[in-house]
CSV table of C-alpha atoms in Angstrom, one decimal:
chain,number,residue,atom,x,y,z
A,1,MET,CA,0.0,0.0,0.0
A,2,THR,CA,1.0,3.6,-0.3
A,3,ASN,CA,-0.3,6.3,2.1
A,4,ALA,CA,-1.0,9.7,0.4
A,5,GLN,CA,0.5,12.6,2.2
A,6,PRO,CA,0.2,16.3,1.0
A,7,GLY,CA,2.8,15.5,-1.7
A,8,GLY,CA,0.8,12.6,-2.9
A,9,VAL,CA,-2.4,14.6,-3.7
A,10,PRO,CA,-3.0,14.6,-7.5
A,11,ALA,CA,-2.6,17.7,-9.5
A,12,VAL,CA,-5.8,19.6,-10.3
A,13,GLN,CA,-4.6,19.7,-13.9
A,14,PRO,CA,-3.6,16.6,-16.0
A,15,ASP,CA,-0.1,15.5,-15.3
A,16,SER,CA,0.6,13.9,-18.7
A,17,ASP,CA,0.4,15.3,-22.2
A,18,ILE,CA,-2.0,13.6,-24.7
A,19,ARG,CA,-0.7,14.4,-28.1
A,20,VAL,CA,-3.0,12.3,-30.1
A,21,PRO,CA,-6.4,11.7,-28.5
A,22,VAL,CA,-8.2,8.5,-29.4
A,23,LEU,CA,-11.6,9.3,-27.9
A,24,ARG,CA,-13.4,12.5,-27.0
A,25,GLN,CA,-16.6,13.0,-24.9
A,26,ALA,CA,-18.2,15.0,-22.0
A,27,TRP,CA,-19.2,13.7,-18.6
A,28,ARG,CA,-22.4,15.2,-17.1
A,29,THR,CA,-24.6,14.8,-14.0
A,30,VAL,CA,-21.8,13.0,-12.1
A,31,THR,CA,-22.1,11.7,-8.6
A,32,PHE,CA,-19.2,10.2,-6.6
A,33,VAL,CA,-20.1,8.0,-3.7
A,34,HIS,CA,-17.0,7.2,-1.6
A,35,TRP,CA,-16.6,4.6,1.2
A,36,ARG,CA,-13.5,3.8,3.3
A,37,CYS,CA,-12.4,0.2,2.6
A,38,ASP,CA,-10.0,-2.4,3.9
A,39,THR,CA,-6.7,-2.0,2.0
A,40,ALA,CA,-5.7,-5.7,2.1
A,41,LEU,CA,-9.1,-6.7,0.7
A,42,LEU,CA,-8.7,-4.4,-2.3
A,43,GLN,CA,-5.1,-5.3,-2.9
A,44,ARG,CA,-6.0,-9.0,-3.3
A,45,ARG,CA,-8.2,-7.9,-6.2
A,46,LEU,CA,-5.4,-6.1,-8.1
A,47,PRO,CA,-3.0,-7.4,-10.8
A,48,ALA,CA,0.7,-7.3,-10.3
A,49,GLY,CA,2.1,-3.8,-10.8
A,50,LEU,CA,-0.6,-2.0,-8.9
A,51,THR,CA,-0.6,-0.9,-5.3
A,52,VAL,CA,-3.7,0.3,-3.4
A,53,GLU,CA,-3.2,3.9,-2.3
A,54,GLU,CA,-4.5,5.2,1.0
A,55,TYR,CA,-5.6,8.6,2.2
A,56,ASP,CA,-6.2,9.4,5.9
A,57,GLY,CA,-5.2,5.9,6.8
A,58,SER,CA,-7.8,4.2,4.5
A,59,ALA,CA,-8.2,2.8,1.1
A,60,TRP,CA,-11.3,4.1,-0.7
A,61,LEU,CA,-13.9,2.6,-3.0
A,62,THR,CA,-16.1,4.8,-5.2
A,63,LEU,CA,-19.3,4.3,-7.1
A,64,THR,CA,-19.7,6.8,-9.9
A,65,PRO,CA,-22.9,7.1,-12.0
A,66,LEU,CA,-22.8,9.7,-14.8
A,67,ARG,CA,-24.1,10.6,-18.2
A,68,MET,CA,-21.7,10.1,-21.2
A,69,HIS,CA,-22.3,12.8,-23.8
A,70,GLY,CA,-20.9,13.2,-27.3
A,71,VAL,CA,-18.7,10.1,-27.3
A,72,ARG,CA,-16.8,10.1,-30.6
A,73,LEU,CA,-13.6,9.5,-32.4
A,74,PRO,CA,-11.5,12.7,-32.9
A,75,GLY,CA,-12.5,14.6,-36.0
A,76,THR,CA,-15.9,12.8,-36.3
A,77,PRO,CA,-19.3,14.1,-35.2
A,78,ALA,CA,-21.4,12.6,-32.4
A,79,VAL,CA,-24.0,10.1,-33.6
A,80,PRO,CA,-27.5,10.6,-32.2
A,81,GLY,CA,-28.7,7.6,-30.3
A,82,LEU,CA,-25.1,6.2,-30.0
A,83,SER,CA,-23.0,8.9,-28.5
A,84,ASP,CA,-25.1,9.7,-25.4
A,85,PHE,CA,-25.8,7.1,-22.6
A,86,PRO,CA,-25.6,6.6,-18.9
A,87,GLU,CA,-22.7,4.8,-17.3
A,88,THR,CA,-21.7,3.7,-13.8
A,89,ASN,CA,-18.3,2.6,-12.5
A,90,LEU,CA,-17.0,1.1,-9.3
A,91,ARG,CA,-13.3,2.0,-8.7
A,92,THR,CA,-10.5,2.3,-6.3
A,93,TYR,CA,-7.3,4.4,-6.1
A,94,VAL,CA,-3.9,3.0,-7.0
A,95,ARG,CA,-0.3,3.6,-7.9
A,96,GLY,CA,1.1,1.9,-10.9
A,97,PRO,CA,4.6,1.4,-12.2
A,98,GLY,CA,6.8,4.4,-11.4
A,99,GLY,CA,4.4,5.4,-8.6
A,100,ARG,CA,2.0,7.0,-11.0
A,101,GLN,CA,-1.4,7.6,-9.5
A,102,GLY,CA,-4.5,6.3,-11.2
A,103,LEU,CA,-7.8,4.3,-11.0
A,104,TRP,CA,-8.6,0.6,-11.1
A,105,PHE,CA,-12.1,-0.3,-12.2
A,106,PHE,CA,-13.8,-3.3,-10.7
A,107,SER,CA,-16.8,-2.9,-13.0
A,108,LEU,CA,-18.2,-0.4,-15.5
A,109,ASP,CA,-21.9,-0.6,-16.5
A,110,ALA,CA,-23.0,1.1,-19.6
A,111,ALA,CA,-26.3,1.5,-21.6
A,112,SER,CA,-24.3,1.1,-24.8
A,113,ALA,CA,-23.7,-2.2,-26.6
A,114,TRP,CA,-20.9,-0.7,-28.8
A,115,ILE,CA,-18.9,0.8,-25.9
A,116,THR,CA,-19.3,-2.4,-23.8
A,117,ALA,CA,-18.1,-4.7,-26.6
A,118,GLY,CA,-15.4,-2.4,-27.8
A,119,ALA,CA,-13.9,-1.7,-24.4
A,120,ARG,CA,-13.9,-5.4,-23.5
A,121,LEU,CA,-12.3,-6.4,-26.8
A,122,LEU,CA,-9.7,-3.7,-27.2
A,123,LEU,CA,-8.8,-3.0,-23.5
A,124,GLY,CA,-10.0,-5.9,-21.4
A,125,ALA,CA,-12.0,-3.4,-19.4
A,126,PRO,CA,-14.7,-5.0,-17.2
A,127,TYR,CA,-17.7,-3.4,-19.0
A,128,PHE,CA,-21.2,-4.8,-18.7
A,129,LEU,CA,-24.3,-4.0,-20.7
A,130,ALA,CA,-27.0,-2.6,-18.4
A,131,GLU,CA,-30.2,-0.7,-18.2
A,132,LEU,CA,-29.4,2.6,-16.6
A,133,ASP,CA,-31.4,5.8,-16.1
A,134,ILE,CA,-30.9,9.3,-14.7
A,135,GLU,CA,-33.7,11.6,-13.7
A,136,ALA,CA,-33.4,15.1,-12.4
A,137,GLY,CA,-36.0,16.9,-10.3
A,138,ASP,CA,-35.8,18.0,-6.7
A,139,GLY,CA,-32.8,15.7,-6.5
A,140,ILE,CA,-31.0,13.5,-8.9
A,141,ARG,CA,-32.0,9.8,-9.2
A,142,TYR,CA,-29.9,7.1,-10.7
A,143,THR,CA,-31.1,3.5,-11.3
A,144,GLY,CA,-29.4,0.5,-12.9
A,145,THR,CA,-30.0,-3.1,-13.6
A,146,ARG,CA,-27.4,-5.5,-15.0
A,147,ALA,CA,-28.5,-9.0,-16.1
A,148,GLY,CA,-26.4,-11.9,-17.3
A,149,ARG,CA,-23.8,-14.0,-15.4
A,150,VAL,CA,-22.9,-11.2,-13.0
A,151,PRO,CA,-26.2,-9.5,-12.2
A,152,ALA,CA,-26.3,-6.3,-10.1
A,153,VAL,CA,-28.8,-3.5,-9.4
A,154,TYR,CA,-28.6,-0.1,-7.8
A,155,ARG,CA,-30.7,2.9,-6.8
A,156,LEU,CA,-29.3,6.2,-5.7
A,157,GLU,CA,-31.0,9.5,-5.1
A,158,ILE,CA,-28.9,12.5,-4.1
A,159,ARG,CA,-29.4,16.1,-3.1
A,160,PRO,CA,-26.6,18.4,-4.2
A,161,GLY,CA,-25.3,20.8,-1.7
A,162,PRO,CA,-22.9,23.8,-1.7
A,163,PRO,CA,-19.7,24.0,-3.7
A,164,VAL,CA,-16.6,22.5,-2.2
A,165,GLY,CA,-13.0,23.3,-3.2
A,166,ALA,CA,-10.9,20.6,-4.9
A,167,VAL,CA,-8.3,20.3,-2.1
A,168,GLY,CA,-7.1,17.6,0.2
A,169,LEU,CA,-9.4,14.5,0.2
A,170,HIS,CA,-11.9,16.1,-2.2
A,171,LEU,CA,-9.1,16.5,-4.8
A,172,TRP,CA,-7.6,13.1,-4.1
A,173,LEU,CA,-10.9,11.3,-4.7
A,174,THR,CA,-11.9,13.0,-7.9
A,175,HIS,CA,-8.9,14.2,-10.0
A,176,ARG,CA,-7.1,11.2,-11.5
A,177,TRP,CA,-5.3,11.4,-14.8
A,178,ARG,CA,-4.9,7.7,-15.8
A,179,ALA,CA,-6.8,4.4,-15.6
A,180,TYR,CA,-5.3,0.9,-15.5
A,181,THR,CA,-6.7,-2.2,-17.0
A,182,TRP,CA,-5.5,-5.8,-17.6
A,183,HIS,CA,-5.6,-7.2,-21.1
A,184,ALA,CA,-3.8,-10.1,-22.9
A,185,GLY,CA,-1.3,-10.6,-20.1
A,186,CYS,CA,-0.4,-6.9,-19.8
A,187,LEU,CA,-1.2,-4.1,-17.5
A,188,LEU,CA,-2.3,-1.2,-19.6
A,189,GLU,CA,-2.1,2.5,-18.7
A,190,ILE,CA,-4.7,4.9,-20.3
A,191,PRO,CA,-4.2,8.6,-19.9
A,192,VAL,CA,-7.1,11.1,-19.7
A,193,ARG,CA,-7.4,14.8,-19.5
A,194,HIS,CA,-10.2,17.3,-18.8
A,195,GLU,CA,-10.8,20.6,-17.0
A,196,PRO,CA,-11.0,20.6,-13.2
A,197,TRP,CA,-14.1,19.1,-11.7
A,198,PRO,CA,-16.6,21.8,-10.3
A,199,LEU,CA,-17.5,19.9,-7.1
A,200,ARG,CA,-20.4,20.2,-4.7
A,201,THR,CA,-21.2,18.3,-1.5
A,202,ALA,CA,-24.2,16.0,-1.6
A,203,THR,CA,-26.3,13.8,0.6
A,204,ALA,CA,-28.1,10.6,-0.2
A,205,ALA,CA,-31.9,10.5,0.1
A,206,ALA,CA,-31.8,6.8,-1.0
A,207,LEU,CA,-29.0,4.3,-1.6
A,208,MET,CA,-29.2,0.6,-2.4
A,209,GLU,CA,-26.6,-1.2,-4.5
A,210,SER,CA,-25.3,-4.7,-5.2
A,211,LEU,CA,-22.4,-3.6,-7.5
A,212,THR,CA,-19.9,-4.1,-4.8
A,213,THR,CA,-21.0,-7.7,-3.9
A,214,ALA,CA,-21.2,-8.5,-7.7
A,215,ALA,CA,-17.6,-7.5,-7.9
A,216,GLY,CA,-16.7,-9.9,-5.1
A,217,LEU,CA,-16.3,-7.2,-2.5
A,218,PRO,CA,-18.2,-6.9,0.8
A,219,ALA,CA,-21.1,-4.4,0.9
A,220,PRO,CA,-19.7,-1.1,2.1
A,221,ALA,CA,-20.2,-0.2,5.8
A,222,GLY,CA,-20.7,3.3,7.2
A,223,ALA,CA,-22.0,6.5,5.8
A,224,PRO,CA,-20.4,7.5,2.5
A,225,LEU,CA,-18.8,10.8,1.5
A,226,ILE,CA,-20.6,12.1,-1.6
A,227,HIS,CA,-19.6,14.6,-4.2
A,228,TYR,CA,-21.7,15.9,-7.1
A,229,SER,CA,-20.6,17.7,-10.3
A,230,ASP,CA,-22.5,19.1,-13.2
A,231,GLY,CA,-19.7,17.7,-15.2
A,232,VAL,CA,-16.7,18.4,-17.5
A,233,GLU,CA,-17.1,19.1,-21.2
A,234,ARG,CA,-13.6,18.5,-22.7
A,235,VAL,CA,-12.6,15.0,-21.9
A,236,ALA,CA,-10.0,13.3,-24.1
A,237,PHE,CA,-8.4,9.8,-23.8
A,238,GLY,CA,-5.0,9.0,-25.1
A,239,PRO,CA,-3.9,5.6,-26.4
A,240,ALA,CA,-3.4,2.8,-24.0
A,241,ARG,CA,0.2,1.6,-23.5
A,242,PRO,CA,1.5,-1.5,-21.8
A,243,VAL,CA,3.5,-0.8,-18.6
A,244,ARG,CA,4.0,-4.4,-17.4
A,245,CYS,CA,3.4,-7.8,-19.1
A,246,GLN,CA,3.3,-11.2,-17.5
A,247,ALA,CA,2.0,-13.8,-19.9
A,248,ALA,CA,1.1,-16.4,-17.3
A,249,ALA,CA,-0.9,-14.1,-15.1
A,250,ARG,CA,-4.7,-14.4,-15.1
A,251,ARG,CA,-7.1,-11.5,-15.2
A,252,PRO,CA,-8.0,-10.3,-11.8
A,253,GLY,CA,-11.5,-9.7,-10.4
A,254,ILE,CA,-14.5,-9.9,-12.7
A,255,ASN,CA,-12.7,-8.8,-15.9
A,256,ALA,CA,-13.0,-12.4,-17.0
A,257,ALA,CA,-16.8,-12.6,-16.4
């Protein structure tokens, strides 16, 4: 494990240059639901080359529902009916080779067959096709149902609160500039850039989920810390690159489901 000190807090701006983006999009109506979690439990679910990172003496697990908007290849227009869809991910915070901070996803649910198939085929990312919905009214309601071999459901309703600065733990939990995935015997690093998150506090009016147990993790205990953001509009992903290969290693977690 690594324990984040002030010097270990991520930068509010991307820390790597993406010269040739491979995918562009916006992320809107984003909620981050964070729980403290046992470090050793999460570490057992990670591939070689990744170490769980701690903040304030704890590892953290985050459920993040959002709306993907305008997903497209660079230089191409968004396609109505294909480029906009809800997505929900379950993630933790890690350091990869060279000590680079990033995210590891235990699952990603998307209401998009092409994203689900493409991300699994090209990146080995643990995507699942699911029925997801986002409704905004007095609060914001997220619902999701995943069928198949690894079923899961969730229902979340939040009430956004006042703005909060992206400092300390608020920054550490939300501003990450790379993701890791495991594919074909290799640990891949995928850089991302976007403008800083405009963050608000939030409270949960309703919260029920089985995404954690579907990922082989225990149900979270204790009250979560919740952030809400209207979103970021200029999201770009760079090409994935292998940072560690081990031909005999198996895929961790539910990537292989």
